[in-house]
Amino acid sequence: MILVFVGTAGSGKTTMSGAFGRYLEENSHSVGYVNLDTGVKNLPYPPDVDVREDITAWELMEEGYGPNGAIVESYDRLLAKLGDYASRIARLNEERDYVIIDTPGQMETFLFHEFGVRLMENLPEPLTVYLFGPEILRKPADFCFARFFSLMIDLRLGTTTVPALSKVDTVESIEDYRKFLDDIEYLTARLKLDPSTQGLLAYRMCSTLPELASPTRLLYLSAKTGEGFDELETLAYEHYCTCGDLT
């Protein structure tokens, strides 16, 4: 089973990759780890496949590239080895119960660069987990954005994508978040009361979600406490099992 963690910088992808991997290992599963971030220095897991073996953003910055340019250039250079990476990950998937893929800190590098998109196209049925933190959810329109962005990742990568609120251990009342994230009808009703242009746009977008989005449940995860890990494991199993769905 291949699990791919994506999300904005600071959403906790790398920490989540290590924590969920340890959870699986503690429950008698063999786990393979893949690091696709050329800019990371330290990892909380031992990578079996690591793009830093070929190139790092730090090396490119020494050549004179700026931070963003170095990241983009690193994936330009990795494109030539994309087939090799896809083969190595596929073999790892045959050897281990789970393969966890940790993507770049800058999510746009993975989503909009040919390397990330083509890699996903060449992997066997990966399940993508889109992590977003509670700090980006301040008003009803933000909740609509988070739900819709998950759908956009699904469209861009061509993989089943599950939205997941991370860092739930930092939230005082998770129910305040659940009522907006779990109940689209409630969220849409609240957005209908917002007279702003942003509110109108969010209302129209969220009104189409039940028709556009595949039925799936949203996850609530904490890398610190392990909350939601059992549900993520169950959902991953359902993704690969013909007897289950993601509702």
Short mmCIF file of N, CA, C and O in Angstrom, two decimals, residues 80-185:
data_model
loop_
_atom_site.label_atom_id
_atom_site.label_comp_id
_atom_site.label_asym_id
_atom_site.label_seq_id
_atom_site.Cartn_x
_atom_site.Cartn_y
_atom_site.Cartn_z
N ALA A 80 15.20 13.13 -15.31
CA ALA A 80 15.89 12.10 -16.09
C ALA A 80 15.90 10.75 -15.38
O ALA A 80 16.03 9.70 -16.03
N LYS A 81 15.73 10.76 -14.07
CA LYS A 81 15.77 9.53 -13.29
C LYS A 81 14.40 9.13 -12.77
O LYS A 81 14.30 8.26 -11.89
N LEU A 82 13.36 9.73 -13.32
CA LEU A 82 12.01 9.46 -12.83
C LEU A 82 11.64 7.98 -12.96
O LEU A 82 11.06 7.39 -12.04
N GLY A 83 11.97 7.37 -14.08
CA GLY A 83 11.65 5.96 -14.28
C GLY A 83 12.32 5.06 -13.25
O GLY A 83 11.72 4.10 -12.75
N ASP A 84 13.55 5.41 -12.89
CA ASP A 84 14.28 4.63 -11.89
C ASP A 84 13.61 4.75 -10.52
O ASP A 84 13.45 3.75 -9.81
N TYR A 85 13.19 5.97 -10.17
CA TYR A 85 12.51 6.16 -8.89
C TYR A 85 11.19 5.41 -8.84
O TYR A 85 10.83 4.78 -7.84
N ALA A 86 10.44 5.46 -9.92
CA ALA A 86 9.15 4.76 -9.98
C ALA A 86 9.36 3.25 -9.81
O ALA A 86 8.61 2.59 -9.09
N SER A 87 10.40 2.73 -10.44
CA SER A 87 10.69 1.29 -10.33
C SER A 87 11.11 0.91 -8.92
O SER A 87 10.68 -0.12 -8.38
N ARG A 88 11.94 1.74 -8.31
CA ARG A 88 12.41 1.44 -6.94
C ARG A 88 11.26 1.49 -5.94
O ARG A 88 11.18 0.66 -5.03
N ILE A 89 10.36 2.46 -6.12
CA ILE A 89 9.21 2.56 -5.21
C ILE A 89 8.28 1.36 -5.42
O ILE A 89 7.74 0.81 -4.45
N ALA A 90 8.08 0.97 -6.68
CA ALA A 90 7.22 -0.18 -6.96
C ALA A 90 7.79 -1.46 -6.35
O ALA A 90 7.04 -2.28 -5.79
N ARG A 91 9.11 -1.65 -6.42
CA ARG A 91 9.74 -2.82 -5.81
C ARG A 91 9.60 -2.78 -4.30
O ARG A 91 9.33 -3.80 -3.66
N LEU A 92 9.77 -1.60 -3.74
CA LEU A 92 9.62 -1.45 -2.29
C LEU A 92 8.20 -1.79 -1.87
O LEU A 92 7.98 -2.40 -0.81
N ASN A 93 7.25 -1.43 -2.71
CA ASN A 93 5.84 -1.73 -2.43
C ASN A 93 5.57 -3.23 -2.42
O ASN A 93 4.71 -3.71 -1.68
N GLU A 94 6.31 -3.97 -3.22
CA GLU A 94 6.16 -5.43 -3.25
C GLU A 94 6.79 -6.07 -2.01
O GLU A 94 6.34 -7.14 -1.57
N GLU A 95 7.80 -5.43 -1.47
CA GLU A 95 8.54 -6.00 -0.34
C GLU A 95 7.94 -5.65 1.02
O GLU A 95 8.11 -6.39 1.99
N ARG A 96 7.26 -4.52 1.12
CA ARG A 96 6.76 -4.03 2.41
C ARG A 96 5.23 -3.98 2.40
O ARG A 96 4.60 -3.91 1.35
N ASP A 97 4.67 -3.98 3.59
CA ASP A 97 3.21 -3.85 3.71
C ASP A 97 2.76 -2.44 3.32
O ASP A 97 1.71 -2.27 2.71
N TYR A 98 3.53 -1.47 3.73
CA TYR A 98 3.22 -0.07 3.44
C TYR A 98 4.45 0.65 2.91
O TYR A 98 5.57 0.36 3.35
N VAL A 99 4.24 1.58 2.00
CA VAL A 99 5.28 2.51 1.57
C VAL A 99 4.75 3.91 1.80
O VAL A 99 3.68 4.28 1.30
N ILE A 100 5.49 4.69 2.59
CA ILE A 100 5.09 6.06 2.89
C ILE A 100 5.97 7.02 2.11
O ILE A 100 7.20 6.96 2.20
N ILE A 101 5.33 7.88 1.33
CA ILE A 101 6.05 8.84 0.51
C ILE A 101 5.87 10.24 1.09
O ILE A 101 4.75 10.73 1.25
N ASP A 102 6.98 10.85 1.42
CA ASP A 102 7.03 12.19 2.00
C ASP A 102 7.40 13.15 0.88
O ASP A 102 8.48 13.05 0.29
N THR A 103 6.52 14.10 0.57
CA THR A 103 6.71 14.99 -0.57
C THR A 103 7.37 16.30 -0.15
O THR A 103 7.51 16.59 1.04
N PRO A 104 7.78 17.13 -1.10
CA PRO A 104 8.50 18.37 -0.79
C PRO A 104 7.72 19.30 0.14
O PRO A 104 6.49 19.34 0.13
N GLY A 105 8.48 20.08 0.92
CA GLY A 105 7.86 21.04 1.82
C GLY A 105 7.03 22.06 1.06
O GLY A 105 5.96 22.47 1.52
N GLN A 106 7.50 22.47 -0.10
CA GLN A 106 6.74 23.38 -0.96
C GLN A 106 5.81 22.53 -1.83
O GLN A 106 6.23 21.98 -2.84
N MET A 107 4.54 22.46 -1.46
CA MET A 107 3.61 21.57 -2.14
C MET A 107 3.51 21.86 -3.63
O MET A 107 3.34 20.95 -4.44
N GLU A 108 3.62 23.15 -4.01
CA GLU A 108 3.47 23.49 -5.42
C GLU A 108 4.56 22.84 -6.27
O GLU A 108 4.35 22.56 -7.46
N THR A 109 5.74 22.59 -5.67
CA THR A 109 6.81 21.92 -6.41
C THR A 109 6.37 20.54 -6.86
O THR A 109 6.66 20.10 -7.97
N PHE A 110 5.66 19.85 -6.00
CA PHE A 110 5.22 18.49 -6.31
C PHE A 110 4.01 18.50 -7.24
O PHE A 110 3.92 17.69 -8.16
N LEU A 111 3.08 19.42 -7.00
CA LEU A 111 1.83 19.43 -7.77
C LEU A 111 1.99 19.98 -9.17
O LEU A 111 1.31 19.54 -10.10
N PHE A 112 2.87 20.97 -9.33
CA PHE A 112 2.94 21.65 -10.61
C PHE A 112 4.17 21.32 -11.43
O PHE A 112 4.28 21.74 -12.57
N HIS A 113 5.09 20.58 -10.84
CA HIS A 113 6.26 20.15 -11.61
C HIS A 113 5.98 18.79 -12.22
O HIS A 113 5.33 17.94 -11.63
N GLU A 114 6.51 18.59 -13.41
CA GLU A 114 6.27 17.35 -14.14
C GLU A 114 6.76 16.13 -13.36
O GLU A 114 6.18 15.04 -13.48
N PHE A 115 7.80 16.29 -12.55
CA PHE A 115 8.35 15.15 -11.81
C PHE A 115 7.29 14.52 -10.90
O PHE A 115 7.08 13.31 -10.92
N GLY A 116 6.60 15.34 -10.11
CA GLY A 116 5.62 14.81 -9.17
C GLY A 116 4.44 14.17 -9.86
O GLY A 116 3.99 13.08 -9.50
N VAL A 117 3.91 14.84 -10.88
CA VAL A 117 2.73 14.34 -11.58
C VAL A 117 3.03 13.04 -12.30
O VAL A 117 2.27 12.06 -12.20
N ARG A 118 4.13 13.00 -13.01
CA ARG A 118 4.48 11.78 -13.76
C ARG A 118 4.82 10.62 -12.83
O ARG A 118 4.52 9.46 -13.13
N LEU A 119 5.43 10.92 -11.69
CA LEU A 119 5.74 9.85 -10.74
C LEU A 119 4.46 9.20 -10.24
O LEU A 119 4.36 7.97 -10.18
N MET A 120 3.46 10.01 -9.88
CA MET A 120 2.20 9.46 -9.41
C MET A 120 1.52 8.62 -10.48
O MET A 120 0.89 7.61 -10.18
N GLU A 121 1.67 9.04 -11.73
CA GLU A 121 1.06 8.29 -12.84
C GLU A 121 1.68 6.91 -12.99
O GLU A 121 1.05 6.00 -13.53
N ASN A 122 2.91 6.75 -12.51
CA ASN A 122 3.63 5.49 -12.71
C ASN A 122 3.65 4.60 -11.46
O ASN A 122 4.33 3.58 -11.45
N LEU A 123 2.90 4.98 -10.42
CA LEU A 123 2.84 4.16 -9.22
C LEU A 123 1.52 3.40 -9.15
O LEU A 123 0.49 3.90 -9.60
N PRO A 124 1.52 2.20 -8.57
CA PRO A 124 0.32 1.38 -8.50
C PRO A 124 -0.65 1.83 -7.40
O PRO A 124 -0.42 1.58 -6.22
N GLU A 125 -1.73 2.49 -7.78
CA GLU A 125 -2.83 2.86 -6.88
C GLU A 125 -2.40 3.56 -5.59
O GLU A 125 -2.73 3.10 -4.49
N PRO A 126 -1.66 4.65 -5.70
CA PRO A 126 -1.30 5.36 -4.46
C PRO A 126 -2.51 6.05 -3.85
O PRO A 126 -3.43 6.47 -4.56
N LEU A 127 -2.51 6.17 -2.55
CA LEU A 127 -3.54 6.93 -1.82
C LEU A 127 -2.88 8.20 -1.31
O LEU A 127 -1.91 8.15 -0.57
N THR A 128 -3.43 9.35 -1.71
CA THR A 128 -2.86 10.63 -1.32
C THR A 128 -3.61 11.19 -0.11
O THR A 128 -4.84 11.21 -0.09
N VAL A 129 -2.86 11.62 0.90
CA VAL A 129 -3.44 12.24 2.07
C VAL A 129 -3.04 13.72 2.07
O VAL A 129 -1.85 14.05 2.16
N TYR A 130 -4.04 14.59 1.90
CA TYR A 130 -3.79 16.03 1.87
C TYR A 130 -3.90 16.60 3.28
O TYR A 130 -4.99 16.63 3.86
N LEU A 131 -2.78 17.03 3.83
CA LEU A 131 -2.74 17.59 5.18
C LEU A 131 -2.90 19.11 5.14
O LEU A 131 -2.25 19.79 4.35
N PHE A 132 -3.76 19.62 6.00
CA PHE A 132 -3.86 21.07 6.18
C PHE A 132 -4.04 21.34 7.68
O PHE A 132 -4.68 20.58 8.39
N GLY A 133 -3.42 22.42 8.15
CA GLY A 133 -3.43 22.71 9.57
C GLY A 133 -4.60 23.59 9.97
O GLY A 133 -5.17 24.31 9.15
N PRO A 134 -4.96 23.57 11.24
CA PRO A 134 -6.08 24.38 11.73
C PRO A 134 -5.82 25.87 11.63
O PRO A 134 -6.77 26.67 11.63
N GLU A 135 -4.55 26.27 11.50
CA GLU A 135 -4.23 27.69 11.47
C GLU A 135 -4.75 28.38 10.20
O GLU A 135 -4.87 29.61 10.18
N ILE A 136 -5.06 27.62 9.15
CA ILE A 136 -5.56 28.25 7.93
C ILE A 136 -7.08 28.36 7.92
O ILE A 136 -7.66 28.94 7.00
N LEU A 137 -7.74 27.82 8.95
CA LEU A 137 -9.21 27.80 8.99
C LEU A 137 -9.71 28.86 9.96
O LEU A 137 -9.86 28.62 11.15
N ARG A 138 -10.00 30.05 9.43
CA ARG A 138 -10.44 31.14 10.29
C ARG A 138 -11.90 31.55 10.06
O ARG A 138 -12.54 32.08 10.94
N LYS A 139 -12.40 31.30 8.86
CA LYS A 139 -13.77 31.69 8.53
C LYS A 139 -14.37 30.62 7.61
O LYS A 139 -13.64 29.79 7.05
N PRO A 140 -15.71 30.60 7.43
CA PRO A 140 -16.35 29.55 6.64
C PRO A 140 -15.74 29.36 5.24
O PRO A 140 -15.60 28.22 4.78
N ALA A 141 -15.36 30.44 4.59
CA ALA A 141 -14.80 30.31 3.24
C ALA A 141 -13.51 29.50 3.25
O ALA A 141 -13.19 28.81 2.27
N ASP A 142 -12.75 29.56 4.35
CA ASP A 142 -11.51 28.79 4.45
C ASP A 142 -11.78 27.29 4.45
O ASP A 142 -11.01 26.51 3.88
N PHE A 143 -12.86 26.88 5.08
CA PHE A 143 -13.22 25.46 5.12
C PHE A 143 -13.61 24.98 3.72
O PHE A 143 -13.28 23.86 3.32
N CYS A 144 -14.28 25.84 2.98
CA CYS A 144 -14.63 25.51 1.60
C CYS A 144 -13.36 25.36 0.76
O CYS A 144 -13.24 24.44 -0.04
N PHE A 145 -12.41 26.27 0.96
CA PHE A 145 -11.14 26.21 0.24
C PHE A 145 -10.43 24.89 0.50
O PHE A 145 -9.94 24.24 -0.43
N ALA A 146 -10.36 24.49 1.77
CA ALA A 146 -9.66 23.26 2.12
C ALA A 146 -10.29 22.04 1.46
O ALA A 146 -9.59 21.16 0.94
N ARG A 147 -11.62 21.98 1.47
CA ARG A 147 -12.30 20.85 0.86
C ARG A 147 -12.11 20.84 -0.65
O ARG A 147 -11.91 19.79 -1.26
N PHE A 148 -12.18 22.02 -1.27
CA PHE A 148 -12.05 22.09 -2.72
C PHE A 148 -10.62 21.82 -3.16
O PHE A 148 -10.39 21.22 -4.21
N PHE A 149 -9.64 22.25 -2.35
CA PHE A 149 -8.25 22.03 -2.73
C PHE A 149 -7.93 20.53 -2.75
O PHE A 149 -7.14 20.07 -3.57
N SER A 150 -8.52 19.79 -1.87
CA SER A 150 -8.37 18.34 -1.88
C SER A 150 -8.85 17.77 -3.21
O SER A 150 -8.22 16.87 -3.79
N LEU A 151 -9.95 18.30 -3.69
CA LEU A 151 -10.50 17.85 -4.97
C LEU A 151 -9.55 18.22 -6.12
O LEU A 151 -9.38 17.46 -7.08
N MET A 152 -8.92 19.40 -6.04
CA MET A 152 -7.99 19.83 -7.08
C MET A 152 -6.75 18.94 -7.11
O MET A 152 -6.20 18.65 -8.18
N ILE A 153 -6.28 18.50 -5.93
CA ILE A 153 -5.14 17.58 -5.88
C ILE A 153 -5.50 16.26 -6.55
O ILE A 153 -4.73 15.69 -7.32
N ASP A 154 -6.71 15.79 -6.27
CA ASP A 154 -7.22 14.57 -6.89
C ASP A 154 -7.19 14.71 -8.41
O ASP A 154 -6.74 13.82 -9.14
N LEU A 155 -7.64 15.86 -8.89
CA LEU A 155 -7.69 16.11 -10.34
C LEU A 155 -6.29 16.20 -10.93
O LEU A 155 -6.01 15.66 -11.99
N ARG A 156 -5.40 16.89 -10.24
CA ARG A 156 -4.05 17.12 -10.76
C ARG A 156 -3.22 15.84 -10.78
O ARG A 156 -2.54 15.53 -11.77
N LEU A 157 -3.24 15.08 -9.70
CA LEU A 157 -2.40 13.89 -9.60
C LEU A 157 -3.06 12.63 -10.13
O LEU A 157 -2.39 11.64 -10.40
N GLY A 158 -4.38 12.64 -10.26
CA GLY A 158 -5.08 11.46 -10.74
C GLY A 158 -5.11 10.34 -9.72
O GLY A 158 -5.22 9.16 -10.08
N THR A 159 -5.01 10.69 -8.44
CA THR A 159 -5.04 9.69 -7.38
C THR A 159 -6.23 9.95 -6.46
O THR A 159 -6.74 11.06 -6.38
N THR A 160 -6.67 8.92 -5.77
CA THR A 160 -7.67 9.12 -4.73
C THR A 160 -7.03 9.95 -3.62
O THR A 160 -5.96 9.63 -3.12
N THR A 161 -7.69 11.05 -3.27
CA THR A 161 -7.13 11.98 -2.29
C THR A 161 -8.07 12.12 -1.10
O THR A 161 -9.27 12.36 -1.27
N VAL A 162 -7.51 11.99 0.09
CA VAL A 162 -8.27 12.10 1.33
C VAL A 162 -7.85 13.36 2.07
O VAL A 162 -6.66 13.53 2.35
N PRO A 163 -8.77 14.27 2.38
CA PRO A 163 -8.41 15.46 3.16
C PRO A 163 -8.23 15.09 4.62
O PRO A 163 -8.96 14.27 5.17
N ALA A 164 -7.25 15.72 5.26
CA ALA A 164 -6.97 15.41 6.67
C ALA A 164 -6.55 16.68 7.41
O ALA A 164 -5.58 17.34 7.02
N LEU A 165 -7.27 16.99 8.47
CA LEU A 165 -6.88 18.08 9.34
C LEU A 165 -5.78 17.58 10.26
O LEU A 165 -5.97 16.63 11.02
N SER A 166 -4.62 18.21 10.20
CA SER A 166 -3.49 17.79 11.03
C SER A 166 -3.40 18.65 12.28
O SER A 166 -4.13 19.64 12.44
N LYS A 167 -2.51 18.26 13.19
CA LYS A 167 -2.26 19.00 14.43
C LYS A 167 -3.52 19.18 15.27
O LYS A 167 -3.71 20.23 15.89
N VAL A 168 -4.39 18.17 15.28
CA VAL A 168 -5.63 18.32 16.04
C VAL A 168 -5.38 18.40 17.54
O VAL A 168 -6.26 18.83 18.31
N ASP A 169 -4.18 18.02 17.98
CA ASP A 169 -3.86 18.14 19.40
C ASP A 169 -3.72 19.60 19.83
O ASP A 169 -3.74 19.91 21.02
N THR A 170 -3.60 20.52 18.86
CA THR A 170 -3.48 21.94 19.17
C THR A 170 -4.83 22.65 19.19
O THR A 170 -4.89 23.84 19.49
N VAL A 171 -5.90 21.92 18.89
CA VAL A 171 -7.23 22.51 18.80
C VAL A 171 -7.98 22.33 20.12
O VAL A 171 -8.03 21.22 20.66
N GLU A 172 -8.57 23.39 20.63
CA GLU A 172 -9.30 23.30 21.89
C GLU A 172 -10.62 22.56 21.73
O GLU A 172 -10.96 21.70 22.53
N SER A 173 -11.38 22.90 20.70
CA SER A 173 -12.68 22.26 20.47
C SER A 173 -12.75 21.75 19.04
O SER A 173 -13.05 22.50 18.11
N ILE A 174 -12.46 20.46 18.87
CA ILE A 174 -12.45 19.88 17.52
C ILE A 174 -13.84 19.89 16.90
O ILE A 174 -13.98 19.93 15.67
N GLU A 175 -14.88 19.89 17.72
CA GLU A 175 -16.23 19.89 17.19
C GLU A 175 -16.53 21.16 16.41
O GLU A 175 -17.35 21.16 15.49
N ASP A 176 -15.89 22.27 16.77
CA ASP A 176 -16.09 23.51 16.03
C ASP A 176 -15.57 23.38 14.60
O ASP A 176 -16.07 24.05 13.70
N TYR A 177 -14.59 22.53 14.41
CA TYR A 177 -14.04 22.29 13.07
C TYR A 177 -14.85 21.21 12.35
O TYR A 177 -15.10 21.31 11.15
N ARG A 178 -15.24 20.20 13.09
CA ARG A 178 -15.97 19.09 12.48
C ARG A 178 -17.30 19.53 11.85
O ARG A 178 -17.68 19.06 10.79
N LYS A 179 -18.00 20.45 12.51
CA LYS A 179 -19.32 20.81 11.99
C LYS A 179 -19.20 21.51 10.63
O LYS A 179 -20.14 21.46 9.83
N PHE A 180 -18.05 22.16 10.37
CA PHE A 180 -17.85 22.78 9.07
C PHE A 180 -17.26 21.81 8.04
O PHE A 180 -17.59 21.88 6.86
N LEU A 181 -16.39 20.92 8.49
CA LEU A 181 -15.71 20.02 7.56
C LEU A 181 -16.51 18.78 7.22
O LEU A 181 -16.45 18.28 6.10
N ASP A 182 -17.26 18.27 8.18
CA ASP A 182 -18.00 17.02 7.96
C ASP A 182 -19.37 17.24 7.33
O ASP A 182 -19.88 16.36 6.62
N ASP A 183 -19.96 18.38 7.59
CA ASP A 183 -21.34 18.63 7.14
C ASP A 183 -21.34 19.73 6.08
O ASP A 183 -21.36 20.93 6.40
N ILE A 184 -21.31 19.33 4.83
CA ILE A 184 -21.27 20.29 3.73
C ILE A 184 -22.54 21.14 3.69
O ILE A 184 -22.49 22.33 3.37
N GLU A 185 -23.67 20.55 4.05
CA GLU A 185 -24.92 21.31 4.05
C GLU A 185 -24.86 22.44 5.09
O GLU A 185 -25.32 23.55 4.82
#
